[in-house]
Amino acid sequence: MANLKLRARRMRISPAMRSMVRETVLTPNDFVYPIFVVPGEDVMEAIPSMPGCYHLSVDNAVKLAKELYALGIPAVEVFGLPEYKDEIGSSAWDMKSPVQRAIAAIKKAVPDLMIVGDVCLCQYTTHGHCGKLCGHYVDNDATLELLQKVAVSQAKAGADIVAPSDMMDGRVAAIRDALDAGDYKNVSIMSYAVKYASGYYGPFRDAADSAPQFGDRRQYQMDPANSREALKEVDLDVEEGADIIMVKPALAYLDIVRQVRDHVNFPIATYNVSGEYAMVKAAAQNGWIDEKRIVLETLTSMKRAGADIIITYHAIDAAKWLNE
Ligand code: PBG
Ligand code: ZN
């Protein structure tokens, strides 16, 4: 029987009451900000499909890292555009590549900012796939040893966390082994455990010059129609030694975030990807939506769904709004 004396609106009567009973409170501490580092010096070039995001040379990446830390954002995730590409993506583990140099420089300048290295090959291979090819097929096991090199090179540069985004089977265990063998036992693995083959990555692929030159990624990334498979991927990665579990993209997959949250006792991250960001920016630039309100509502929903960590290009704006 319903309690007819109960009026739910009493808990919404004033800002103070709403604040007292609020269940989910977003803070800058929830965010990871992704950056794109490029060769050269004093480069800060706007990325057209991601307004507010830039290609940054290492010197400017360091400046931005200081800004992130000052805003209370705890971590930066480093993506890179290399100086050269080849069949196997060997610039991905070159200590002289922008990513490795940026990791080292940021660690030196802002030691308390956490650094996440994105471990994949698609930005570094001529064909744009996330692994080593055998004909037109991405060879899973041959790719693992390359991913090990990438992870170790980033750990060596000073990364606190490595984040494999390639979706090869067995990569978490392989990377854990390589990190441990290299005496990087305290470097964590944030696994893109549940990564869907998504149209929402479009602007990122332009920004990172990482679109596959033939075919697509559906043989390794997940089918958007599946949710039981998400839990299977999570179980595998937990078994293999992942420290943090990621669901990607975020917005169209908040049901998955919730299921994963209820399934494991590990920190959950979700990636508010480039296409989600671009849609909000485009509508805001047209004056069709209230950007601040929409962004904070969206990010709050990700946290409410169960994410402990939100990787988002909105991090700087959102942190400024939250700090107001
Ligand atoms: C590459 C990678 C992608 C993203 C992060 N790492 C795209 C892809 O799988 O093609 C997407 C990020 C975004 O869209 O913001 N492994
Ligand atoms: Zn990739």
Coordinates of C-alpha atoms and ligand atoms in Angstrom, one line a residue:
M1 CA 0.0 0.0 0.0
A2 CA 1.3 3.4 -0.9
N3 CA 1.8 5.9 1.9
L4 CA -0.6 8.6 0.7
K5 CA 0.8 11.1 3.2
L6 CA 4.2 11.0 1.4
R7 CA 4.8 13.9 -0.9
A8 CA 8.0 13.4 -3.0
R9 CA 8.0 17.1 -3.8
R10 CA 8.9 17.9 -0.2
M11 CA 12.5 16.7 -1.0
R12 CA 12.7 19.2 -3.9
I13 CA 11.4 22.3 -2.1
S14 CA 14.5 24.4 -2.0
P15 CA 18.1 24.4 -3.4
A16 CA 19.4 23.5 0.1
M17 CA 17.0 20.5 0.4
R18 CA 17.8 19.3 -3.1
S19 CA 21.5 19.6 -2.3
M20 CA 21.1 17.7 1.0
V21 CA 19.4 14.7 -0.7
R22 CA 21.4 14.7 -3.9
E23 CA 22.7 11.2 -4.7
T24 CA 25.3 11.9 -7.3
V25 CA 27.8 14.8 -7.1
L26 CA 30.1 15.4 -10.0
T27 CA 33.6 16.8 -9.2
P28 CA 36.6 17.6 -11.4
N29 CA 38.2 14.6 -9.6
D30 CA 36.0 12.3 -11.7
F31 CA 37.7 13.3 -15.0
V32 CA 40.5 12.2 -17.3
Y33 CA 41.3 14.6 -20.1
P34 CA 42.5 13.1 -23.4
I35 CA 45.2 15.0 -25.4
F36 CA 46.7 14.5 -28.9
V37 CA 50.4 15.2 -29.1
V38 CA 52.3 15.8 -32.3
P39 CA 55.8 16.3 -33.5
G40 CA 57.3 19.8 -33.5
E41 CA 57.5 22.7 -31.2
D42 CA 55.0 25.4 -30.2
V43 CA 52.2 23.6 -32.1
M44 CA 48.6 24.3 -31.1
E45 CA 46.4 23.5 -34.0
A46 CA 42.6 23.3 -33.7
I47 CA 40.9 20.0 -34.5
P48 CA 37.9 21.1 -36.7
S49 CA 35.5 18.3 -35.7
M50 CA 36.3 18.6 -32.0
P51 CA 36.0 22.3 -31.2
G52 CA 38.1 23.3 -28.2
C53 CA 40.5 20.3 -28.7
Y54 CA 44.0 20.8 -30.2
H55 CA 47.0 19.0 -31.7
L56 CA 49.7 19.9 -29.2
S57 CA 53.5 19.7 -29.4
V58 CA 55.1 18.3 -26.2
D59 CA 55.9 21.8 -24.8
N60 CA 52.3 22.9 -25.1
A61 CA 51.1 19.6 -23.7
V62 CA 53.1 20.3 -20.6
K63 CA 51.5 23.7 -20.3
L64 CA 48.1 22.2 -20.6
A65 CA 49.0 19.5 -18.0
K66 CA 49.7 22.2 -15.5
E67 CA 46.4 23.7 -16.2
L68 CA 44.6 20.4 -15.7
Y69 CA 46.3 19.9 -12.4
A70 CA 45.4 23.4 -11.2
L71 CA 41.7 22.7 -12.1
G72 CA 41.7 19.6 -9.9
I73 CA 41.6 17.1 -12.8
P74 CA 43.6 14.1 -11.6
A75 CA 44.7 12.5 -14.9
V76 CA 45.6 13.1 -18.6
E77 CA 45.4 10.4 -21.3
V78 CA 48.0 10.7 -24.0
F79 CA 47.3 9.9 -27.6
G80 CA 49.8 10.7 -30.3
L81 CA 50.5 11.3 -34.0
P82 CA 53.9 9.8 -34.8
E83 CA 56.7 11.1 -37.1
Y84 CA 56.5 7.9 -39.2
K85 CA 54.2 4.9 -39.8
D86 CA 55.0 1.4 -41.0
E87 CA 53.3 -2.0 -41.4
I88 CA 53.7 -2.9 -37.7
G89 CA 53.4 0.5 -36.1
S90 CA 56.9 0.6 -34.6
S91 CA 56.8 4.3 -33.8
A92 CA 54.3 3.3 -31.1
W93 CA 57.1 2.1 -28.9
D94 CA 59.8 4.5 -30.1
M95 CA 61.1 6.4 -27.0
K96 CA 61.6 9.5 -29.3
S97 CA 57.9 9.5 -30.4
P98 CA 55.7 12.4 -29.2
V99 CA 53.7 10.2 -26.8
Q100 CA 56.8 8.9 -24.9
R101 CA 58.4 12.4 -24.9
A102 CA 55.1 13.9 -23.6
I103 CA 54.7 11.4 -20.9
A104 CA 58.3 12.0 -19.6
A105 CA 58.0 15.8 -19.8
I106 CA 54.6 15.9 -18.1
K107 CA 55.7 13.5 -15.4
K108 CA 58.7 15.8 -14.7
A109 CA 56.7 19.0 -14.8
V110 CA 53.6 17.9 -12.9
P111 CA 54.6 14.7 -11.0
D112 CA 51.2 14.4 -9.2
L113 CA 49.1 14.4 -12.3
M114 CA 48.3 10.8 -13.3
I115 CA 49.3 9.9 -16.8
V116 CA 47.4 7.3 -18.8
G117 CA 49.1 6.0 -22.0
D118 CA 46.8 4.8 -24.8
V119 CA 48.2 1.4 -25.9
C120 CA 47.2 0.7 -29.5
L121 CA 48.7 0.6 -33.0
C122 CA 46.1 2.2 -35.3
Q123 CA 47.7 5.6 -35.1
Y124 CA 51.1 4.1 -36.0
T125 CA 50.3 1.6 -38.8
T126 CA 50.1 2.5 -42.5
H127 CA 46.9 0.5 -42.8
G128 CA 45.3 2.0 -39.7
H129 CA 44.3 -1.3 -38.0
C130 CA 44.9 -1.9 -34.3
G131 CA 47.3 -4.8 -34.9
K132 CA 49.7 -6.7 -37.1
L133 CA 48.1 -7.9 -40.4
C134 CA 48.2 -11.3 -41.9
G135 CA 46.6 -10.6 -45.3
H136 CA 43.5 -8.6 -44.4
Y137 CA 43.1 -10.2 -41.0
V138 CA 44.5 -8.7 -37.8
D139 CA 46.7 -11.4 -36.3
N140 CA 45.8 -11.5 -32.6
D141 CA 48.8 -13.4 -31.1
A142 CA 51.4 -11.7 -33.3
T143 CA 49.9 -8.3 -32.1
L144 CA 50.3 -9.1 -28.4
E145 CA 54.1 -8.9 -28.5
L146 CA 53.9 -5.5 -30.1
L147 CA 51.4 -4.2 -27.5
Q148 CA 53.8 -5.4 -24.8
K149 CA 56.5 -3.2 -26.3
V150 CA 54.2 -0.2 -26.4
A151 CA 53.1 -0.6 -22.8
V152 CA 56.6 -1.1 -21.5
S153 CA 57.8 2.0 -23.5
Q154 CA 55.1 4.1 -21.9
A155 CA 55.8 2.8 -18.4
K156 CA 59.5 3.5 -19.0
A157 CA 58.6 7.1 -20.0
G158 CA 56.7 7.5 -16.7
A159 CA 53.1 6.5 -17.3
D160 CA 51.1 5.6 -14.2
I161 CA 48.5 3.7 -16.1
V162 CA 48.5 2.0 -19.5
A163 CA 45.2 1.6 -21.3
P164 CA 45.1 -1.0 -24.1
S165 CA 42.3 0.0 -26.6
D166 CA 43.1 -2.6 -29.3
M167 CA 40.6 -5.3 -28.3
M168 CA 43.0 -8.3 -29.0
D169 CA 42.3 -11.3 -26.9
G170 CA 44.8 -11.9 -24.1
R171 CA 46.4 -8.5 -24.3
V172 CA 45.8 -7.6 -20.6
A173 CA 47.7 -10.8 -19.4
A174 CA 50.4 -10.2 -22.0
I175 CA 50.9 -6.6 -21.0
R176 CA 50.8 -7.5 -17.2
D177 CA 53.6 -10.0 -17.8
A178 CA 55.7 -7.6 -19.8
L179 CA 55.2 -4.8 -17.2
D180 CA 56.1 -7.2 -14.3
A181 CA 59.2 -8.5 -16.2
G182 CA 60.3 -4.9 -16.8
D183 CA 59.9 -4.2 -13.1
Y184 CA 56.9 -1.9 -13.6
K185 CA 54.8 -3.8 -11.1
N186 CA 53.1 -0.6 -9.9
V187 CA 52.0 0.5 -13.3
S188 CA 48.2 -0.1 -13.5
I189 CA 46.2 -1.4 -16.5
M190 CA 43.0 0.3 -17.4
S191 CA 41.5 -2.0 -19.9
Y192 CA 39.2 -0.9 -22.6
A193 CA 37.5 -4.2 -21.7
V194 CA 34.1 -3.3 -23.3
K195 CA 34.8 -1.4 -26.5
Y196 CA 32.1 -1.3 -29.2
A197 CA 32.6 -1.0 -32.9
S198 CA 31.1 2.5 -32.9
G199 CA 30.3 5.3 -35.3
Y200 CA 30.9 7.7 -32.5
Y201 CA 34.7 7.4 -33.0
G202 CA 34.5 9.4 -36.3
P203 CA 36.0 12.7 -35.2
F204 CA 38.8 11.0 -33.2
R205 CA 39.9 9.0 -36.2
D206 CA 40.2 12.3 -38.1
A207 CA 42.1 13.9 -35.2
A208 CA 44.4 10.9 -34.7
D209 CA 44.7 10.0 -38.4
S210 CA 43.8 6.4 -37.4
A211 CA 41.0 5.4 -39.7
P212 CA 41.4 1.9 -41.1
Q213 CA 42.5 2.1 -44.7
F214 CA 40.3 -0.9 -45.7
G215 CA 37.4 -2.7 -44.0
D216 CA 36.4 -1.8 -40.4
R217 CA 37.1 -3.0 -36.9
R218 CA 34.2 -5.3 -36.4
Q219 CA 36.3 -8.4 -36.2
Y220 CA 37.9 -7.1 -33.0
Q221 CA 35.6 -4.4 -31.5
M222 CA 32.2 -5.5 -30.1
D223 CA 28.8 -5.6 -31.8
P224 CA 26.7 -2.7 -30.4
A225 CA 23.8 -5.1 -30.2
N226 CA 25.4 -7.2 -27.4
S227 CA 25.3 -6.8 -23.6
R228 CA 26.0 -10.3 -22.3
E229 CA 29.2 -10.3 -24.3
A230 CA 30.2 -7.2 -22.4
L231 CA 30.2 -9.1 -19.1
K232 CA 32.2 -11.9 -20.8
E233 CA 34.8 -9.4 -21.9
V234 CA 34.9 -8.0 -18.3
D235 CA 35.4 -11.4 -16.8
L236 CA 38.3 -12.2 -19.1
D237 CA 40.0 -8.9 -18.4
V238 CA 39.6 -9.3 -14.7
E239 CA 41.0 -12.8 -14.9
E240 CA 43.9 -11.5 -16.9
G241 CA 44.8 -8.8 -14.3
A242 CA 43.1 -5.6 -15.3
D243 CA 42.9 -3.0 -12.5
I244 CA 40.3 -0.7 -14.0
I245 CA 37.5 -1.7 -16.4
M246 CA 36.4 0.7 -19.2
V247 CA 33.2 0.8 -21.1
K248 CA 33.3 2.8 -24.4
P249 CA 31.5 4.7 -25.8
A250 CA 29.6 6.1 -22.8
L251 CA 26.3 7.8 -23.7
A252 CA 24.6 5.1 -25.9
Y253 CA 26.0 2.5 -23.5
L254 CA 25.0 3.6 -20.0
D255 CA 23.0 0.4 -19.6
I256 CA 26.3 -1.5 -20.0
V257 CA 28.0 0.8 -17.5
R258 CA 25.4 -0.1 -15.0
Q259 CA 25.5 -3.8 -15.7
V260 CA 29.3 -3.8 -15.4
R261 CA 29.1 -1.8 -12.2
D262 CA 26.8 -4.4 -10.7
H263 CA 29.0 -7.3 -12.0
V264 CA 32.4 -6.5 -10.6
N265 CA 34.1 -4.7 -7.7
F266 CA 36.7 -2.9 -9.8
P267 CA 36.8 0.8 -10.6
I268 CA 34.8 1.5 -13.7
A269 CA 35.8 4.0 -16.3
T270 CA 33.7 5.2 -19.2
Y271 CA 34.9 7.1 -22.3
N272 CA 32.7 10.0 -23.4
V273 CA 34.0 9.7 -27.0
S274 CA 34.7 12.2 -29.7
G275 CA 31.3 11.8 -31.6
E276 CA 29.4 12.4 -28.4
Y277 CA 31.5 15.5 -27.8
A278 CA 31.1 16.8 -31.4
M279 CA 27.3 16.5 -31.3
V280 CA 27.1 18.6 -28.1
K281 CA 29.6 21.2 -29.5
A282 CA 27.8 21.5 -32.8
A283 CA 24.4 22.0 -31.2
A284 CA 25.8 24.5 -28.7
Q285 CA 27.6 26.5 -31.5
N286 CA 24.2 26.8 -33.2
G287 CA 22.6 28.1 -30.1
W288 CA 20.3 25.1 -30.0
I289 CA 21.2 23.8 -26.5
D290 CA 22.5 25.2 -23.2
E291 CA 26.0 23.7 -23.4
K292 CA 26.9 24.0 -19.7
R293 CA 23.6 22.5 -18.6
I294 CA 23.7 19.6 -21.1
V295 CA 27.4 18.8 -20.4
L296 CA 27.0 18.6 -16.6
E297 CA 23.7 16.7 -16.9
T298 CA 25.4 14.2 -19.3
L299 CA 28.5 13.7 -17.2
T300 CA 26.3 13.3 -14.0
S301 CA 24.4 10.6 -15.8
M302 CA 27.6 8.7 -16.5
K303 CA 28.5 8.8 -12.8
R304 CA 25.0 7.9 -11.8
A305 CA 25.1 4.9 -14.1
G306 CA 28.1 3.7 -12.2
A307 CA 31.3 5.2 -13.7
D308 CA 34.0 6.1 -11.2
I309 CA 36.1 7.7 -13.9
I310 CA 34.9 9.7 -16.9
I311 CA 37.3 10.2 -19.8
T312 CA 36.0 13.3 -21.5
Y313 CA 37.0 16.2 -23.8
H314 CA 34.6 18.3 -21.8
A315 CA 36.8 17.9 -18.7
I316 CA 38.3 21.4 -18.7
D317 CA 35.1 23.3 -19.3
A318 CA 33.2 21.1 -16.8
A319 CA 35.9 21.5 -14.1
K320 CA 35.7 25.3 -14.6
W321 CA 31.9 25.2 -14.2
L322 CA 32.1 22.9 -11.2
N323 CA 34.8 25.1 -9.5
E324 CA 32.7 28.3 -10.0
Ligands
PBG1 C1 42.0 3.6 -31.1 C2 41.1 4.4 -30.3 C3 39.9 5.0 -30.7 C4 39.4 5.8 -29.7 C5 40.4 5.7 -28.7 N1 41.4 4.8 -29.1 C6 39.1 4.8 -32.0 C7 39.0 3.6 -32.7 O1 38.9 2.5 -32.1 O2 39.0 3.7 -33.9 C8 38.2 6.6 -29.8 C9 38.1 7.8 -28.9 C10 37.1 8.8 -29.3 O3 36.3 8.6 -30.2 O4 37.1 9.8 -28.6 N2 42.2 2.3 -30.7
ZN2 ZN 43.4 1.1 -32.3

